[in-house]
Structure formats: structure tokens, C-alpha cells
CSV table of C-alpha atoms in Angstrom, one decimal:
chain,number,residue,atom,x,y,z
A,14,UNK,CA,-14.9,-25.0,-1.4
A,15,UNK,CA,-11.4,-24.3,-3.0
A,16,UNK,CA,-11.2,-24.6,-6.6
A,17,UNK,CA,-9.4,-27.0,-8.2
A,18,UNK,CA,-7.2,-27.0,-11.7
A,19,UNK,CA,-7.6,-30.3,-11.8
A,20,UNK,CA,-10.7,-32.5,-12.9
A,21,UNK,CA,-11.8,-35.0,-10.2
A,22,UNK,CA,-10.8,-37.7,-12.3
A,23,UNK,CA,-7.0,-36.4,-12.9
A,24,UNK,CA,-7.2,-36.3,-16.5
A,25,UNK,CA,-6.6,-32.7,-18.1
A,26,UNK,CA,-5.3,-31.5,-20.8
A,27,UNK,CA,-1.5,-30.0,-20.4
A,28,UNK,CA,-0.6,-28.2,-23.8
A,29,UNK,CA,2.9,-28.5,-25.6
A,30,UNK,CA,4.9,-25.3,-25.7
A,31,UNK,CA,5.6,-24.4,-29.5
A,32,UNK,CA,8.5,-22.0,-30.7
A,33,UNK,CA,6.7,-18.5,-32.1
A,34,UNK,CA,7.2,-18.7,-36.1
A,35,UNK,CA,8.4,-15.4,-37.7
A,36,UNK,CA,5.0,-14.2,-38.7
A,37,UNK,CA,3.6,-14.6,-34.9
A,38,UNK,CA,6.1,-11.9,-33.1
A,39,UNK,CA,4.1,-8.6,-34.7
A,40,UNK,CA,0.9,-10.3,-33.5
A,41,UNK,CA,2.3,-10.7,-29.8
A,42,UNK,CA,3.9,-7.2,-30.1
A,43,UNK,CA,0.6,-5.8,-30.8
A,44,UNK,CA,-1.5,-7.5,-28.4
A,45,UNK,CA,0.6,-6.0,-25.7
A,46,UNK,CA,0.2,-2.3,-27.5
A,47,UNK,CA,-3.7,-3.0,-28.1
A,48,UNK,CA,-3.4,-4.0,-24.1
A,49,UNK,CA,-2.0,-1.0,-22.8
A,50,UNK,CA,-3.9,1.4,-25.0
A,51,UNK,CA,-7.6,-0.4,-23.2
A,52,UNK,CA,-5.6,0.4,-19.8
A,53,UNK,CA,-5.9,4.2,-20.8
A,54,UNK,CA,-8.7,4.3,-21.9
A,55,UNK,CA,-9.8,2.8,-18.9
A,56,UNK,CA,-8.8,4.8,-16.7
A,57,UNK,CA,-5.2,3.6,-15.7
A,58,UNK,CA,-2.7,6.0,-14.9
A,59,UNK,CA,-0.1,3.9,-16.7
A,60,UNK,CA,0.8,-0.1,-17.5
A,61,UNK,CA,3.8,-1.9,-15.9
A,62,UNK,CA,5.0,-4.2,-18.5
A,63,UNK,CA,5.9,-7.8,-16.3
A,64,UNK,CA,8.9,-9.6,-18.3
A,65,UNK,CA,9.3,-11.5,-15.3
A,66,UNK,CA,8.2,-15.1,-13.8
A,67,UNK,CA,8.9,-17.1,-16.9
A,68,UNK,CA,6.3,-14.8,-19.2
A,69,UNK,CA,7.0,-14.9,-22.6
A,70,UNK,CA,9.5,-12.3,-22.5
A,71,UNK,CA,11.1,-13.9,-20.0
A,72,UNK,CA,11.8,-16.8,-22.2
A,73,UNK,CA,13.5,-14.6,-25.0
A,74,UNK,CA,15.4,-12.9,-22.4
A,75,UNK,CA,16.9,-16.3,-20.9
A,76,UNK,CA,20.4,-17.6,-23.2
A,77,UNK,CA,19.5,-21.4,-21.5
A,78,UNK,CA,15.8,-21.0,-22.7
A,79,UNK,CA,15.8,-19.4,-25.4
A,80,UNK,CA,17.2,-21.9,-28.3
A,81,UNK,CA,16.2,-20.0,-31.9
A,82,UNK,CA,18.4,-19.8,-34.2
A,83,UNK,CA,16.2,-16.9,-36.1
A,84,UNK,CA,16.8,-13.1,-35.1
A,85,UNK,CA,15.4,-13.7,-32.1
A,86,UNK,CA,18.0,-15.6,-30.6
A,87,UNK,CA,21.9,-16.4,-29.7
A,88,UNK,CA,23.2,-13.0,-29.4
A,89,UNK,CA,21.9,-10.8,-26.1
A,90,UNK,CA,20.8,-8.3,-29.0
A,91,UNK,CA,18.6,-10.7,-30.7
A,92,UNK,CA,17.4,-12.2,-27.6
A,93,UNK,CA,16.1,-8.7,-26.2
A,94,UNK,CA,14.3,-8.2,-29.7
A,95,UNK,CA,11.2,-9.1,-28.5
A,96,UNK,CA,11.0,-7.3,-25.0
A,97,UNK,CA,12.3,-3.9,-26.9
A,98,UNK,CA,9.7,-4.3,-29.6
A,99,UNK,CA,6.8,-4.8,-27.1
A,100,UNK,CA,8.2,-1.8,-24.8
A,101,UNK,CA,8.5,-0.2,-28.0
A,102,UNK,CA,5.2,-0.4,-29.6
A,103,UNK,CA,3.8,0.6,-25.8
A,104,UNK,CA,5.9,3.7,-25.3
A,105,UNK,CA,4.9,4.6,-29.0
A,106,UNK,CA,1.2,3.9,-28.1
A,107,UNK,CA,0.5,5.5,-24.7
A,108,UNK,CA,4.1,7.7,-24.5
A,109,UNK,CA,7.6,7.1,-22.3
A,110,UNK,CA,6.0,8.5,-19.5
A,111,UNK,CA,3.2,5.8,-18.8
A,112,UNK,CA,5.2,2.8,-18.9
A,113,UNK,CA,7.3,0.8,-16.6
A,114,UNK,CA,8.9,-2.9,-16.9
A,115,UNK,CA,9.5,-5.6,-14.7
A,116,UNK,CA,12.1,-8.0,-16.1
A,117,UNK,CA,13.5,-10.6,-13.0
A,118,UNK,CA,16.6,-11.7,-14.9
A,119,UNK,CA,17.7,-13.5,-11.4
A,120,UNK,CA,14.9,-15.7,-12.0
A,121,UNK,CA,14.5,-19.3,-13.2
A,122,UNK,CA,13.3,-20.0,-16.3
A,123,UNK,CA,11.3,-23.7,-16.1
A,124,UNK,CA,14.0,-24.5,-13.7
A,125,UNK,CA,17.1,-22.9,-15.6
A,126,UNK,CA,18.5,-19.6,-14.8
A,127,UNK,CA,20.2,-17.3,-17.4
A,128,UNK,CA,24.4,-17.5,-17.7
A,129,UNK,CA,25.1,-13.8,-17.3
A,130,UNK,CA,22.1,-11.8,-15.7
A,131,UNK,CA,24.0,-9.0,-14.8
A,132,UNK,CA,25.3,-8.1,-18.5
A,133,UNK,CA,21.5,-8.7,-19.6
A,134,UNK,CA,20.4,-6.6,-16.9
A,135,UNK,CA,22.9,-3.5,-17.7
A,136,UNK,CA,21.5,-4.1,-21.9
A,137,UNK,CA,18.6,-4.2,-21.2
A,138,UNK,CA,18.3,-1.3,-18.0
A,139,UNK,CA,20.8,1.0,-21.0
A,140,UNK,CA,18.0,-0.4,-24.1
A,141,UNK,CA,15.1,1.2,-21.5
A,142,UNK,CA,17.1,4.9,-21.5
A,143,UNK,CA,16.4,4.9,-25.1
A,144,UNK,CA,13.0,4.1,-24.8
A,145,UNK,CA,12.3,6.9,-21.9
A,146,UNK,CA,10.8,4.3,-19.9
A,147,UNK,CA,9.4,6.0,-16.7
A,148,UNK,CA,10.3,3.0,-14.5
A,149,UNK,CA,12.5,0.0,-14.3
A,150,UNK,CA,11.2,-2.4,-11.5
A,151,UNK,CA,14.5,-3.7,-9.9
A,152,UNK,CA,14.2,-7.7,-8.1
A,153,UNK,CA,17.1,-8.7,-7.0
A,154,UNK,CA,18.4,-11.9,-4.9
A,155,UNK,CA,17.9,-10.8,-1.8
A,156,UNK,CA,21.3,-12.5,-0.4
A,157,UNK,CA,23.7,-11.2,-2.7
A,158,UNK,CA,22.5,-7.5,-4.6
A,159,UNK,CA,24.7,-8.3,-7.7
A,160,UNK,CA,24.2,-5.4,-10.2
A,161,UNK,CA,22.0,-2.9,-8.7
A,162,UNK,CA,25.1,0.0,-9.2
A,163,UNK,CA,25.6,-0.7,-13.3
A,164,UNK,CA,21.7,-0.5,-13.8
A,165,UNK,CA,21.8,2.9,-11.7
A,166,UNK,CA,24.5,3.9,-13.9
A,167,UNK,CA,22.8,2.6,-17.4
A,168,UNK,CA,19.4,3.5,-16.4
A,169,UNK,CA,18.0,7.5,-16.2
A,170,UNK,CA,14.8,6.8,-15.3
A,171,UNK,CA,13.0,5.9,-11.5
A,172,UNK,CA,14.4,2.7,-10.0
A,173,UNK,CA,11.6,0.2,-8.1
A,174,UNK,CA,13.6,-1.9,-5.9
A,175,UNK,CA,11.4,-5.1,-4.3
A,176,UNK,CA,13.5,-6.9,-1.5
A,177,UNK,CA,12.2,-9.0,1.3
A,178,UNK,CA,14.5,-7.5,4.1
A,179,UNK,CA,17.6,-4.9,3.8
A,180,UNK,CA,18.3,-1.8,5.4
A,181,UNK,CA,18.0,1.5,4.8
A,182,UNK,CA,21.0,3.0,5.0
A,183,UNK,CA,23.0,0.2,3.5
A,184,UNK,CA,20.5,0.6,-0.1
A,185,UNK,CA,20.7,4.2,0.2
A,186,UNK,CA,24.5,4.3,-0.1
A,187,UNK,CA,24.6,1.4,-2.7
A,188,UNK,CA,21.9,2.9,-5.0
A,189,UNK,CA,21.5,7.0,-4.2
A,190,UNK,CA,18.3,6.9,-5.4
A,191,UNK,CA,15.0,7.7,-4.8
A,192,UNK,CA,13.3,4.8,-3.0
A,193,UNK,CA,9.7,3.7,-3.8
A,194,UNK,CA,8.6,1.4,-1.0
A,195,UNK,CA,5.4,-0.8,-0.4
């Protein structure tokens, strides 16, 4: 038997989203710190933060989503707010050297994708540098690699690449990196 997220009867309940107010962003920013600190002392080598697949960072991230008008949106600075105060608090919490992030600005967004993924990309993969992040997870479309050079030049730490099919050679001359495969 397969479960099902829908009752029998088709009825469910399907909650409105709601902007954040101001005084909800350190309570999100600290749920991800209290999160990766229970990793560790858990056992986990590390925490991979996932800004990707529409999450809520993924919604600050995205100019076509993201509508504030507060310091948490417009500008690509104000946009990234969040995602660097999470990281932030994280690297503070459980040090440079345990964390990596997954952003996916290629991504839709509840159907709408960002206007200029490769500029927020390069911010955000330069933003990451100055946080020591240990890792940036790359995903890129797997037709047309767009920026994968400018985050290898903005970003000092270990690259992650995820593609479906490419070859070797071809992402060894475009990135000169060390490759992590799965």
C-alpha cells in the first residue's frame, strides 16, 4: 500500500504562503544554527546547507520571487541577506570547515526562474570565500554550463559539480579542478 498525501475524500488543507515579518528572519537564522550544531553533536562529519529546490533561501535568492521591499529584497545584496546570515551563523557555530551549500540558481522558483543567475551565482560563490565555506555544490543546466569558470574564479574553496552526462576531459579543461563524483 502506497501512501497517499491526499485524504480519500480529496479535501485537505493547502496553507497560504505568508511573507516573513522582520522579527521572524533571526528565528529562521537560528533554527538553521541550532540544526547544524544537533548534526555534530550527532555524529556528522559536517552539514551541507540546501538553498536549492524552491527552500526558503531559494525564494530570497530569486529577483522574480522575491517581492519585499524591506532589506531583504530588490538589490542582489539584500536578497542574499538571508542565505549569508544562515551560512553565517552555521560557519560561526560549527566552523568554515564543516559546512558546504547548495544553492541551484538555474532552477525555477514556483515556476519562475531568476533574471540573471549567473551574476547571483558569481555574488554569492565570491560571498562564500568570505565565509571559508568548505564546499560550494555546483548544479548546473546540463545543456548549456553557463558560469561554472566565474564561480572557479570567485570561489577558493572545493567545487561539487552534479551533471547528468558530460565528459571528462571537456569539465576538466573548463573547470581545473578537483572533481568529486558520485
Amino acid at each position: 500500500m502506497f501512501w497517499n498525501a491526499v485524504p480519500d475524500d480529496g479535501e485537505y488543507f493547502k496553507p497560504k504562503p505568508k511573507q516573513l515579518k522582520a522579527n521572524e528572519h533571526p528565528i529562521i537564522v537560528n533554527d538553521f544554527r541550532i540544526a547544524a550544531c544537533n548534526a555534530i553533536e550527532a555524529g556528522f562529519d559536517g552539514v551541507e546547507i540546501n538553498s536549492a529546490n524552491s527552500y526558503i533561501i531559494d525564494q530570497f535568492l530569486n529577483d522574480q520571487v522575491n517581492d519585499r521591499t524591506d532589506e531583504y529584497g530588490g538589490s542582489i545584496e539584500n536578497r542574499c541577506r538571508l542565505a549569508l546570515e544562515i551560512i553565517g551563523a552555521v560557519v560561526e557555530e560549527i566552523g568554515a570547515d564543516r559546512v558546504g551549500v547548495k544553492p541551484s540558481l538555474f532552477s525555477e522558483v514556483y515556476g519562475k526562474k531568476d533574471s540573471n543567475p549567473e551574476f547571483l551565482s558569481t555574488y554569492l560563490a565570491t560571498e562564500f570565500t568570505k565565509l571559508g565555506v568548505l564546499y560550494r555544490h555546483v548544479i548546473e543546466p546540463k545543456d548549456e554550463p553557463r558560469c561554472l569558470k566565474s564561480i572557479r574564479s570567485a570561489f577558493e574553496g572545493t567545487l561539487l559539480l552534479l551533471v547528468d552526462t558530460i565528459k571528462l576531459m571537456e569539465m576538466k579543461q573548463l573547470l581545473k579542478v578537483m572533481l568529486i563524483w558520485f
